[in-house]
Amino acid sequence: MRRELTLTSEPIDEAAWLAQRPMPAGMGAVVCFLGVVRDTEAGAAIRALEYEAFRKMAEHQFHRLFDEMEKRWPIASVRVVHRLGVVNVSEPSLWVEIVAPHRGEAFAACQWLIDEMKRVVPIWKRPVFQRAGARPRRSRRSA
Amino acid sequence: MRRELTLTSEPIDEAAWLAQRPMPAGMGAVVCFLGVVRDTEAGAAIRALEYEAFRKMAEHQFHRLFDEMEKRWPIASVRVVHRLGVVNVSEPSLWVEIVAPHRGEAFAACQWLIDEMKRVVPIWKRPVFQRAGARPRRSRRSA
Amino acid sequence: MRVSVSFFSYFQDLTGCAQTTEALAEGSRLDDLYRRIVGRFPKLAPLEKSTLLAVGVDYQPRDYVLRDGDEVSLFPPVQGG
Amino acid sequence: MRVSVSFFSYFQDLTGCAQTTEALAEGSRLDDLYRRIVGRFPKLAPLEKSTLLAVGVDYQPRDYVLRDGDEVSLFPPVQGG
């Protein structure tokens, strides 16, 4: 299984990732997920989310999940991009792509990975509000 | 719910579709599925699949499914592209995209739509084998 | 009354045609038409259980009452995607 | 022995620091360290049930036996995606 993990403060360029997709012969299904910053958080209007990671552990935990995926499903490729730092409303914060022989395993693996990520990968977010003066705090340990 | 259905004999240009994605405020999840022609069909090596549709009914059935999706989930946009005619191995034959507030409904709707499509939308495929002389038969009623 | 009957996918190979017409008595049901078609194209008979029947652009049950000019379609299980 | 302790996300706000160190008796467990930390930073106490504890890059249970130089991290539930 090919695996590629990118934790980045740069915008996610979906088209660029798509152009580099590994697509081995015999693969019949690609499932992509894009998580986009919504304009409200717990009912309040926000301007952005600021993501912070414990990067070394986040990378390790993602690779543990990839190991587990590889055992569970016949996946050819998994690629994950997660934004860190400030991500504005309507921008993607997460991009996940699974390439597999059939759609059943591609959907199952993609959903499983996102669910598990939200359980174990040490990344946190805090809302950046629209009010003047409520500038994002500079994270002491971000990216 | 925005809906866009394209039955086409042209290659699916994922990047072009992606560039035109409708992304209303408040939407947090995009799920894309790409169905790709595999290099074997029932164990035999193939060169391509030839897709045939009863186009008028296929369009109607897709829109019935879109109606049902709209009742079941708070989806902002569904876009479907299905190839007709000859689709070579490793080329996509189907592209589906769902835009929704949360990932749960986006994944559920995307999988439901594909499952239902394979049950009711009148599109058929036949393998195009690699042997010389086994050229695809010209469908009498293909799109 | 007359109805048209279209075949799709390998049903065209089995019948040797894409479309035909049938004359039926008023009040005939879709199943009456199906029996007539299977009589004309016996190769369809073994596929009865998996055969899909539509009138216009909608699937219809076997007891659907046909009307003059209905466009009926017969085809094998669909395989899109 | 000495271990380092890092805080992430709003645990940094509650403790007022990103990192500290603790001196512990040999054979101390992760829970012993946690009690010591909560003693120093009482604002963490109400969050005990949701607090996640890692040593190095792996989660560990409360009875994990610490070693000199271990890098311990405390943080609230993760929220990626």
GROMACS .gro file of C-alpha atoms in nm:
model
  448
    1MET     CA    1   0.000   0.000   0.000
    2ARG     CA    2   0.134   0.340  -0.097
    3ARG     CA    3   0.096   0.601   0.173
    4GLU     CA    4   0.151   0.973   0.173
    5LEU     CA    5   0.093   1.206   0.465
    6THR     CA    6   0.127   1.582   0.450
    7LEU     CA    7   0.075   1.816   0.743
    8THR     CA    8   0.105   2.163   0.599
    9SER     CA    9   0.028   2.527   0.658
   10GLU     CA   10  -0.014   2.575   0.282
   11PRO     CA   11  -0.360   2.566   0.115
   12ILE     CA   12  -0.462   2.221  -0.011
   13ASP     CA   13  -0.431   2.215  -0.390
   14GLU     CA   14  -0.678   1.940  -0.474
   15ALA     CA   15  -0.609   1.955  -0.847
   16ALA     CA   16  -0.236   1.911  -0.793
   17TRP     CA   17  -0.289   1.608  -0.569
   18LEU     CA   18  -0.531   1.460  -0.816
   19ALA     CA   19  -0.281   1.497  -1.099
   20GLN     CA   20  -0.030   1.285  -0.904
   21ARG     CA   21  -0.270   1.007  -0.810
   22PRO     CA   22  -0.111   0.661  -0.812
   23MET     CA   23  -0.347   0.438  -1.007
   24PRO     CA   24  -0.210   0.083  -1.034
   25ALA     CA   25  -0.369  -0.160  -1.281
   26GLY     CA   26  -0.665  -0.347  -1.136
   27MET     CA   27  -0.784  -0.060  -0.920
   28GLY     CA   28  -1.150   0.021  -0.973
   29ALA     CA   29  -1.240   0.277  -0.708
   30VAL     CA   30  -1.119   0.611  -0.579
   31VAL     CA   31  -1.289   0.779  -0.284
   32CYS     CA   32  -1.190   1.133  -0.189
   33PHE     CA   33  -1.301   1.328   0.112
   34LEU     CA   34  -1.261   1.698   0.159
   35GLY     CA   35  -1.329   1.854   0.499
   36VAL     CA   36  -1.406   2.223   0.466
   37VAL     CA   37  -1.414   2.486   0.742
   38ARG     CA   38  -1.777   2.578   0.805
   39ASP     CA   39  -1.886   2.933   0.880
   40THR     CA   40  -2.012   2.854   1.228
   41GLU     CA   41  -1.867   2.670   1.527
   42ALA     CA   42  -2.102   2.575   1.810
   43GLY     CA   43  -2.356   2.821   1.671
   44ALA     CA   44  -2.123   3.122   1.655
   45ALA     CA   45  -2.007   3.282   1.329
   46ILE     CA   46  -1.637   3.232   1.278
   47ARG     CA   47  -1.381   3.363   1.033
   48ALA     CA   48  -1.142   3.068   1.046
   49LEU     CA   49  -1.021   2.772   1.248
   50GLU     CA   50  -0.668   2.757   1.378
   51TYR     CA   51  -0.524   2.406   1.380
   52GLU     CA   52  -0.245   2.297   1.610
   53ALA     CA   53  -0.067   1.962   1.600
   54PHE     CA   54   0.170   1.763   1.815
   55ARG     CA   55   0.337   1.690   1.484
   56LYS     CA   56   0.569   1.401   1.567
   57MET     CA   57   0.294   1.210   1.743
   58ALA     CA   58   0.034   1.302   1.478
   59GLU     CA   59   0.256   1.155   1.207
   60HIS     CA   60   0.317   0.841   1.412
   61GLN     CA   61  -0.052   0.794   1.485
   62PHE     CA   62  -0.147   0.842   1.119
   63HIS     CA   63   0.106   0.576   1.020
   64ARG     CA   64  -0.033   0.340   1.282
   65LEU     CA   65  -0.375   0.389   1.124
   66PHE     CA   66  -0.229   0.327   0.777
   67ASP     CA   67  -0.074   0.002   0.907
   68GLU     CA   68  -0.412  -0.106   1.037
   69MET     CA   69  -0.586  -0.011   0.710
   70GLU     CA   70  -0.337  -0.219   0.518
   71LYS     CA   71  -0.426  -0.522   0.730
   72ARG     CA   72  -0.799  -0.471   0.694
   73TRP     CA   73  -0.848  -0.380   0.330
   74PRO     CA   74  -0.671  -0.442  -0.004
   75ILE     CA   75  -0.590  -0.076  -0.057
   76ALA     CA   76  -0.342   0.039  -0.322
   77SER     CA   77  -0.292   0.394  -0.197
   78VAL     CA   78  -0.387   0.628   0.083
   79ARG     CA   79  -0.304   0.996   0.074
   80VAL     CA   80  -0.386   1.242   0.352
   81VAL     CA   81  -0.329   1.616   0.366
   82HIS     CA   82  -0.416   1.805   0.685
   83ARG     CA   83  -0.382   2.181   0.718
   84LEU     CA   84  -0.221   2.335   1.023
   85GLY     CA   85  -0.234   2.697   1.133
   86VAL     CA   86  -0.518   2.929   1.033
   87VAL     CA   87  -0.764   2.790   0.777
   88ASN     CA   88  -1.029   3.035   0.660
   89VAL     CA   89  -1.397   2.952   0.630
   90SER     CA   90  -1.475   2.766   0.305
   91GLU     CA   91  -1.118   2.641   0.271
   92PRO     CA   92  -1.042   2.271   0.305
   93SER     CA   93  -0.864   2.161   0.620
   94LEU     CA   94  -0.848   1.791   0.534
   95TRP     CA   95  -0.815   1.591   0.214
   96VAL     CA   96  -0.819   1.212   0.213
   97GLU     CA   97  -0.795   0.984  -0.088
   98ILE     CA   98  -0.821   0.605  -0.102
   99VAL     CA   99  -0.751   0.397  -0.413
  100ALA     CA  100  -0.873   0.037  -0.397
  101PRO     CA  101  -0.998  -0.243  -0.621
  102HIS     CA  102  -1.366  -0.196  -0.530
  103ARG     CA  103  -1.582   0.078  -0.391
  104GLY     CA  104  -1.690  -0.111  -0.079
  105GLU     CA  105  -1.343  -0.118   0.072
  106ALA     CA  106  -1.260   0.232  -0.053
  107PHE     CA  107  -1.562   0.384   0.124
  108ALA     CA  108  -1.515   0.171   0.436
  109ALA     CA  109  -1.146   0.256   0.468
  110CYS     CA  110  -1.196   0.628   0.404
  111GLN     CA  111  -1.466   0.660   0.668
  112TRP     CA  112  -1.275   0.444   0.915
  113LEU     CA  113  -0.961   0.651   0.871
  114ILE     CA  114  -1.141   0.980   0.933
  115ASP     CA  115  -1.325   0.842   1.237
  116GLU     CA  116  -1.004   0.703   1.385
  117MET     CA  117  -0.810   1.017   1.306
  118LYS     CA  118  -1.064   1.218   1.504
  119ARG     CA  119  -1.012   0.981   1.795
  120VAL     CA  120  -0.633   0.945   1.812
  121VAL     CA  121  -0.439   1.194   1.598
  122PRO     CA  122  -0.325   1.485   1.818
  123ILE     CA  123  -0.453   1.780   1.620
  124TRP     CA  124  -0.672   2.048   1.776
  125LYS     CA  125  -0.862   2.343   1.645
  126ARG     CA  126  -0.977   2.668   1.794
  127PRO     CA  127  -1.225   2.908   1.638
  128VAL     CA  128  -1.109   3.244   1.509
  129PHE     CA  129  -1.401   3.481   1.553
  130GLN     CA  130  -1.504   3.762   1.328
  131ARG     CA  131  -1.490   4.029   1.597
  132ALA     CA  132  -1.214   4.282   1.555
  133GLY     CA  133  -0.940   4.225   1.807
  134ALA     CA  134  -1.005   3.852   1.824
  135ARG     CA  135  -0.697   3.768   1.620
  136PRO     CA  136  -0.576   3.411   1.638
  137ARG     CA  137  -0.339   3.345   1.919
  138ARG     CA  138   0.001   3.239   1.792
  139SER     CA  139   0.021   2.872   1.884
  140ARG     CA  140   0.324   2.793   2.093
  141ARG     CA  141   0.361   2.450   1.939
  142SER     CA  142   0.181   2.465   1.608
  143ALA     CA  143   0.329   2.297   1.299
  144MET     CA  144  -3.016   2.085  -0.365
  145ARG     CA  145  -2.820   2.155  -0.680
  146ARG     CA  146  -2.806   1.863  -0.917
  147GLU     CA  147  -2.609   1.804  -1.233
  148LEU     CA  148  -2.617   1.489  -1.442
  149THR     CA  149  -2.395   1.428  -1.744
  150LEU     CA  150  -2.406   1.115  -1.959
  151THR     CA  151  -2.123   1.155  -2.203
  152SER     CA  152  -1.898   0.972  -2.445
  153GLU     CA  153  -1.616   1.216  -2.362
  154PRO     CA  154  -1.346   1.135  -2.103
  155ILE     CA  155  -1.427   1.254  -1.751
  156ASP     CA  156  -1.216   1.559  -1.674
  157GLU     CA  157  -1.205   1.542  -1.294
  158ALA     CA  158  -1.002   1.861  -1.256
  159ALA     CA  159  -1.251   2.058  -1.465
  160TRP     CA  160  -1.546   1.933  -1.259
  161LEU     CA  161  -1.361   2.010  -0.940
  162ALA     CA  162  -1.293   2.366  -1.053
  163GLN     CA  163  -1.669   2.424  -1.094
  164ARG     CA  164  -1.775   2.279  -0.761
  165PRO     CA  165  -2.063   2.462  -0.598
  166MET     CA  166  -1.961   2.522  -0.237
  167PRO     CA  167  -2.230   2.715  -0.049
  168ALA     CA  168  -2.147   2.865   0.291
  169GLY     CA  169  -2.197   2.624   0.578
  170MET     CA  170  -2.096   2.315   0.382
  171GLY     CA  171  -1.827   2.114   0.558
  172ALA     CA  172  -1.790   1.795   0.356
  173VAL     CA  173  -1.726   1.687   0.000
  174VAL     CA  174  -1.720   1.320  -0.093
  175CYS     CA  175  -1.612   1.219  -0.444
  176PHE     CA  176  -1.622   0.876  -0.595
  177LEU     CA  177  -1.446   0.772  -0.911
  178GLY     CA  178  -1.525   0.437  -1.070
  179VAL     CA  179  -1.241   0.320  -1.291
  180VAL     CA  180  -1.245   0.041  -1.552
  181ARG     CA  181  -1.044  -0.250  -1.414
  182ASP     CA  182  -0.820  -0.463  -1.633
  183THR     CA  183  -1.017  -0.783  -1.582
  184GLU     CA  184  -1.384  -0.871  -1.607
  185ALA     CA  185  -1.497  -1.204  -1.459
  186GLY     CA  186  -1.133  -1.316  -1.456
  187ALA     CA  187  -1.058  -1.237  -1.820
  188ALA     CA  188  -0.820  -0.963  -1.930
  189ILE     CA  189  -1.005  -0.684  -2.107
  190ARG     CA  190  -0.905  -0.377  -2.304
  191ALA     CA  191  -1.213  -0.169  -2.231
  192LEU     CA  192  -1.578  -0.172  -2.131
  193GLU     CA  193  -1.845  -0.052  -2.367
  194TYR     CA  194  -2.132   0.123  -2.191
  195GLU     CA  195  -2.481   0.146  -2.337
  196ALA     CA  196  -2.768   0.345  -2.191
  197PHE     CA  197  -3.141   0.379  -2.240
  198ARG     CA  198  -3.067   0.745  -2.206
  199LYS     CA  199  -3.411   0.898  -2.151
  200MET     CA  200  -3.496   0.647  -1.881
  201ALA     CA  201  -3.148   0.666  -1.726
  202GLU     CA  202  -3.183   1.041  -1.685
  203HIS     CA  203  -3.531   1.003  -1.537
  204GLN     CA  204  -3.418   0.736  -1.292
  205PHE     CA  205  -3.118   0.941  -1.182
  206HIS     CA  206  -3.345   1.235  -1.112
  207ARG     CA  207  -3.580   1.014  -0.913
  208LEU     CA  208  -3.280   0.913  -0.703
  209PHE     CA  209  -3.178   1.278  -0.662
  210ASP     CA  210  -3.535   1.355  -0.543
  211GLU     CA  211  -3.508   1.080  -0.286
  212MET     CA  212  -3.163   1.196  -0.172
  213GLU     CA  213  -3.298   1.545  -0.121
  214LYS     CA  214  -3.568   1.407   0.109
  215ARG     CA  215  -3.325   1.195   0.309
  216TRP     CA  216  -3.022   1.416   0.359
  217PRO     CA  217  -2.945   1.792   0.378
  218ILE     CA  218  -2.731   1.789   0.067
  219ALA     CA  219  -2.624   2.110  -0.108
  220SER     CA  220  -2.511   1.958  -0.435
  221VAL     CA  221  -2.493   1.631  -0.621
  222ARG     CA  222  -2.305   1.595  -0.948
  223VAL     CA  223  -2.284   1.275  -1.150
  224VAL     CA  224  -2.094   1.203  -1.470
  225HIS     CA  225  -2.130   0.862  -1.636
  226ARG     CA  226  -1.937   0.764  -1.946
  227LEU     CA  227  -2.112   0.593  -2.238
  228GLY     CA  228  -1.951   0.410  -2.529
  229VAL     CA  229  -1.605   0.257  -2.506
  230VAL     CA  230  -1.409   0.334  -2.186
  231ASN     CA  231  -1.055   0.200  -2.181
  232VAL     CA  232  -0.901   0.020  -1.886
  233SER     CA  233  -0.776   0.264  -1.618
  234GLU     CA  234  -1.013   0.538  -1.735
  235PRO     CA  235  -1.296   0.651  -1.510
  236SER     CA  236  -1.647   0.550  -1.613
  237LEU     CA  237  -1.828   0.718  -1.324
  238TRP     CA  238  -1.771   1.028  -1.116
  239VAL     CA  239  -1.998   1.123  -0.828
  240GLU     CA  240  -1.964   1.420  -0.598
  241ILE     CA  241  -2.173   1.511  -0.294
  242VAL     CA  242  -2.144   1.839  -0.104
  243ALA     CA  243  -2.311   1.843   0.238
  244PRO     CA  244  -2.282   2.007   0.579
  245HIS     CA  245  -2.122   1.702   0.747
  246ARG     CA  246  -1.931   1.398   0.639
  247GLY     CA  247  -2.183   1.145   0.771
  248GLU     CA  248  -2.454   1.244   0.528
  249ALA     CA  249  -2.209   1.301   0.243
  250PHE     CA  250  -2.071   0.946   0.270
  251ALA     CA  251  -2.414   0.792   0.326
  252ALA     CA  252  -2.569   0.972   0.029
  253CYS     CA  253  -2.280   0.897  -0.204
  254GLN     CA  254  -2.285   0.525  -0.129
  255TRP     CA  255  -2.663   0.509  -0.143
  256LEU     CA  256  -2.670   0.682  -0.481
  257ILE     CA  257  -2.417   0.443  -0.632
  258ASP     CA  258  -2.593   0.136  -0.490
  259GLU     CA  259  -2.931   0.255  -0.617
  260MET     CA  260  -2.788   0.352  -0.954
  261LYS     CA  261  -2.660  -0.001  -0.998
  262ARG     CA  262  -3.010  -0.127  -0.921
  263VAL     CA  263  -3.233   0.097  -1.131
  264VAL     CA  264  -3.050   0.315  -1.384
  265PRO     CA  265  -3.062   0.146  -1.727
  266ILE     CA  266  -2.697   0.143  -1.823
  267TRP     CA  267  -2.519  -0.175  -1.929
  268LYS     CA  268  -2.162  -0.266  -2.002
  269ARG     CA  269  -1.996  -0.530  -2.212
  270PRO     CA  270  -1.630  -0.625  -2.204
  271VAL     CA  271  -1.405  -0.541  -2.496
  272PHE     CA  272  -1.140  -0.811  -2.506
  273GLN     CA  273  -0.779  -0.775  -2.599
  274ARG     CA  274  -0.785  -1.039  -2.872
  275ALA     CA  275  -0.746  -0.903  -3.222
  276GLY     CA  276  -1.074  -0.919  -3.409
  277ALA     CA  277  -1.277  -0.878  -3.091
  278ARG     CA  278  -1.360  -0.517  -3.167
  279PRO     CA  279  -1.650  -0.368  -2.978
  280ARG     CA  280  -1.980  -0.424  -3.147
  281ARG     CA  281  -2.143  -0.097  -3.246
  282SER     CA  282  -2.434  -0.065  -3.005
  283ARG     CA  283  -2.759  -0.018  -3.186
  284ARG     CA  284  -2.896   0.205  -2.916
  285SER     CA  285  -2.601   0.351  -2.739
  286ALA     CA  286  -2.618   0.721  -2.652
  287MET     CA  287  -5.418  -0.109  -2.956
  288ARG     CA  288  -5.052  -0.106  -3.046
  289VAL     CA  289  -4.750  -0.072  -2.824
  290SER     CA  290  -4.383  -0.048  -2.913
  291VAL     CA  291  -4.131  -0.278  -2.750
  292SER     CA  292  -3.761  -0.193  -2.721
  293PHE     CA  293  -3.479  -0.426  -2.620
  294PHE     CA  294  -3.154  -0.321  -2.460
  295SER     CA  295  -2.811  -0.471  -2.402
  296TYR     CA  296  -2.781  -0.840  -2.489
  297PHE     CA  297  -3.156  -0.870  -2.522
  298GLN     CA  298  -3.093  -0.715  -2.865
  299ASP     CA  299  -2.862  -1.005  -2.945
  300LEU     CA  300  -3.117  -1.259  -2.824
  301THR     CA  301  -3.405  -1.109  -3.020
  302GLY     CA  302  -3.200  -0.994  -3.318
  303CYS     CA  303  -3.371  -0.656  -3.307
  304ALA     CA  304  -3.376  -0.332  -3.112
  305GLN     CA  305  -3.745  -0.259  -3.144
  306THR     CA  306  -4.072  -0.416  -3.252
  307THR     CA  307  -4.444  -0.350  -3.213
  308GLU     CA  308  -4.728  -0.562  -3.085
  309ALA     CA  309  -5.105  -0.536  -3.133
  310LEU     CA  310  -5.295  -0.621  -2.815
  311ALA     CA  311  -5.655  -0.631  -2.696
  312GLU     CA  312  -5.776  -0.334  -2.491
  313GLY     CA  313  -5.714  -0.392  -2.120
  314SER     CA  314  -5.408  -0.608  -2.178
  315ARG     CA  315  -5.154  -0.606  -1.902
  316LEU     CA  316  -4.778  -0.584  -1.917
  317ASP     CA  317  -4.759  -0.955  -1.841
  318ASP     CA  318  -4.980  -1.034  -2.143
  319LEU     CA  319  -4.735  -0.843  -2.359
  320TYR     CA  320  -4.441  -1.017  -2.197
  321ARG     CA  321  -4.593  -1.360  -2.276
  322ARG     CA  322  -4.646  -1.253  -2.635
  323ILE     CA  323  -4.286  -1.134  -2.665
  324VAL     CA  324  -4.144  -1.451  -2.513
  325GLY     CA  325  -4.354  -1.647  -2.762
  326ARG     CA  326  -4.194  -1.457  -3.047
  327PHE     CA  327  -3.842  -1.459  -2.896
  328PRO     CA  328  -3.806  -1.783  -2.699
  329LYS     CA  329  -3.444  -1.707  -2.610
  330LEU     CA  330  -3.575  -1.453  -2.359
  331ALA     CA  331  -3.771  -1.717  -2.168
  332PRO     CA  332  -3.486  -1.852  -1.949
  333LEU     CA  333  -3.410  -1.494  -1.839
  334GLU     CA  334  -3.760  -1.419  -1.715
  335LYS     CA  335  -3.670  -1.387  -1.348
  336SER     CA  336  -3.406  -1.123  -1.409
  337THR     CA  337  -3.588  -0.939  -1.690
  338LEU     CA  338  -3.673  -0.575  -1.613
  339LEU     CA  339  -3.985  -0.418  -1.763
  340ALA     CA  340  -4.046  -0.049  -1.809
  341VAL     CA  341  -4.324   0.155  -1.967
  342GLY     CA  342  -4.192   0.490  -2.082
  343VAL     CA  343  -3.919   0.583  -1.833
  344ASP     CA  344  -4.058   0.402  -1.528
  345TYR     CA  345  -4.045   0.044  -1.411
  346GLN     CA  346  -4.390  -0.114  -1.394
  347PRO     CA  347  -4.526  -0.431  -1.236
  348ARG     CA  348  -4.656  -0.718  -1.445
  349ASP     CA  349  -5.021  -0.623  -1.378
  350TYR     CA  350  -4.978  -0.274  -1.522
  351VAL     CA  351  -5.263  -0.207  -1.768
  352LEU     CA  352  -5.123  -0.100  -2.104
  353ARG     CA  353  -5.257   0.182  -2.316
  354ASP     CA  354  -5.241   0.242  -2.686
  355GLY     CA  355  -4.905   0.392  -2.783
  356ASP     CA  356  -4.721   0.282  -2.470
  357GLU     CA  357  -4.348   0.246  -2.515
  358VAL     CA  358  -4.242  -0.072  -2.339
  359SER     CA  359  -3.881  -0.172  -2.276
  360LEU     CA  360  -3.735  -0.510  -2.185
  361PHE     CA  361  -3.382  -0.545  -2.059
  362PRO     CA  362  -3.149  -0.747  -1.840
  363PRO     CA  363  -3.025  -0.630  -1.498
  364VAL     CA  364  -2.857  -0.292  -1.518
  365GLN     CA  365  -2.479  -0.263  -1.471
  366GLY     CA  366  -2.387   0.102  -1.457
  367GLY     CA  367  -2.085   0.242  -1.277
  368MET     CA  368   1.457   1.035   3.752
  369ARG     CA  369   1.331   1.325   3.546
  370VAL     CA  370   1.062   1.334   3.280
  371SER     CA  371   0.950   1.619   3.060
  372VAL     CA  372   0.581   1.709   3.038
  373SER     CA  373   0.429   1.891   2.740
  374PHE     CA  374   0.083   2.044   2.719
  375PHE     CA  375  -0.114   2.096   2.402
  376SER     CA  376  -0.413   2.299   2.291
  377TYR     CA  377  -0.603   2.475   2.572
  378PHE     CA  378  -0.410   2.280   2.833
  379GLN     CA  379  -0.137   2.536   2.760
  380ASP     CA  380  -0.380   2.811   2.857
  381LEU     CA  381  -0.483   2.628   3.174
  382THR     CA  382  -0.126   2.564   3.285
  383GLY     CA  383   0.024   2.883   3.144
  384CYS     CA  384   0.308   2.685   2.991
  385ALA     CA  385   0.389   2.454   2.704
  386GLN     CA  386   0.639   2.235   2.884
  387THR     CA  387   0.774   2.155   3.227
  388THR     CA  388   0.977   1.880   3.396
  389GLU     CA  389   0.913   1.666   3.699
  390ALA     CA  390   1.147   1.465   3.920
  391LEU     CA  391   0.997   1.132   4.021
  392ALA     CA  392   1.099   0.826   4.222
  393GLU     CA  393   1.216   0.524   4.023
  394GLY     CA  394   0.925   0.297   3.936
  395SER     CA  395   0.675   0.582   3.926
  396ARG     CA  396   0.379   0.527   3.703
  397LEU     CA  397   0.210   0.763   3.459
  398ASP     CA  398  -0.071   0.810   3.708
  399ASP     CA  399   0.174   0.923   3.975
  400LEU     CA  400   0.302   1.186   3.735
  401TYR     CA  401  -0.053   1.287   3.647
  402ARG     CA  402  -0.137   1.341   4.019
  403ARG     CA  403   0.175   1.552   4.059
  404ILE     CA  404   0.084   1.763   3.755
  405VAL     CA  405  -0.273   1.816   3.870
  406GLY     CA  406  -0.135   1.923   4.205
  407ARG     CA  407   0.075   2.188   4.035
  408PHE     CA  408  -0.193   2.289   3.784
  409PRO     CA  409  -0.531   2.243   3.957
  410LYS     CA  410  -0.723   2.381   3.658
  411LEU     CA  411  -0.654   2.047   3.485
  412ALA     CA  412  -0.834   1.849   3.757
  413PRO     CA  413  -1.193   1.894   3.632
  414LEU     CA  414  -1.083   1.767   3.289
  415GLU     CA  415  -0.936   1.442   3.418
  416LYS     CA  416  -1.188   1.214   3.247
  417SER     CA  417  -1.119   1.354   2.902
  418THR     CA  418  -0.745   1.407   2.943
  419LEU     CA  419  -0.527   1.207   2.706
  420LEU     CA  420  -0.182   1.090   2.813
  421ALA     CA  421   0.103   0.995   2.583
  422VAL     CA  422   0.462   0.893   2.637
  423GLY     CA  423   0.672   0.976   2.336
  424VAL     CA  424   0.438   0.934   2.037
  425ASP     CA  425   0.212   0.663   2.184
  426TYR     CA  426  -0.085   0.673   2.416
  427GLN     CA  427  -0.020   0.488   2.740
  428PRO     CA  428  -0.240   0.366   3.023
  429ARG     CA  429  -0.221   0.515   3.371
  430ASP     CA  430  -0.021   0.218   3.504
  431TYR     CA  431   0.259   0.267   3.251
  432VAL     CA  432   0.594   0.261   3.436
  433LEU     CA  433   0.794   0.572   3.352
  434ARG     CA  434   1.163   0.577   3.273
  435ASP     CA  435   1.418   0.852   3.312
  436GLY     CA  436   1.400   1.092   3.018
  437ASP     CA  437   1.048   0.997   2.910
  438GLU     CA  438   0.864   1.267   2.718
  439VAL     CA  439   0.511   1.279   2.851
  440SER     CA  440   0.230   1.477   2.690
  441LEU     CA  441  -0.107   1.581   2.832
  442PHE     CA  442  -0.381   1.711   2.613
  443PRO     CA  443  -0.756   1.740   2.570
  444PRO     CA  444  -0.957   1.528   2.320
  445VAL     CA  445  -0.822   1.563   1.970
  446GLN     CA  446  -1.024   1.749   1.706
  447GLY     CA  447  -0.860   1.705   1.370
  448GLY     CA  448  -1.038   1.717   1.036
   0.00000   0.00000   0.00000
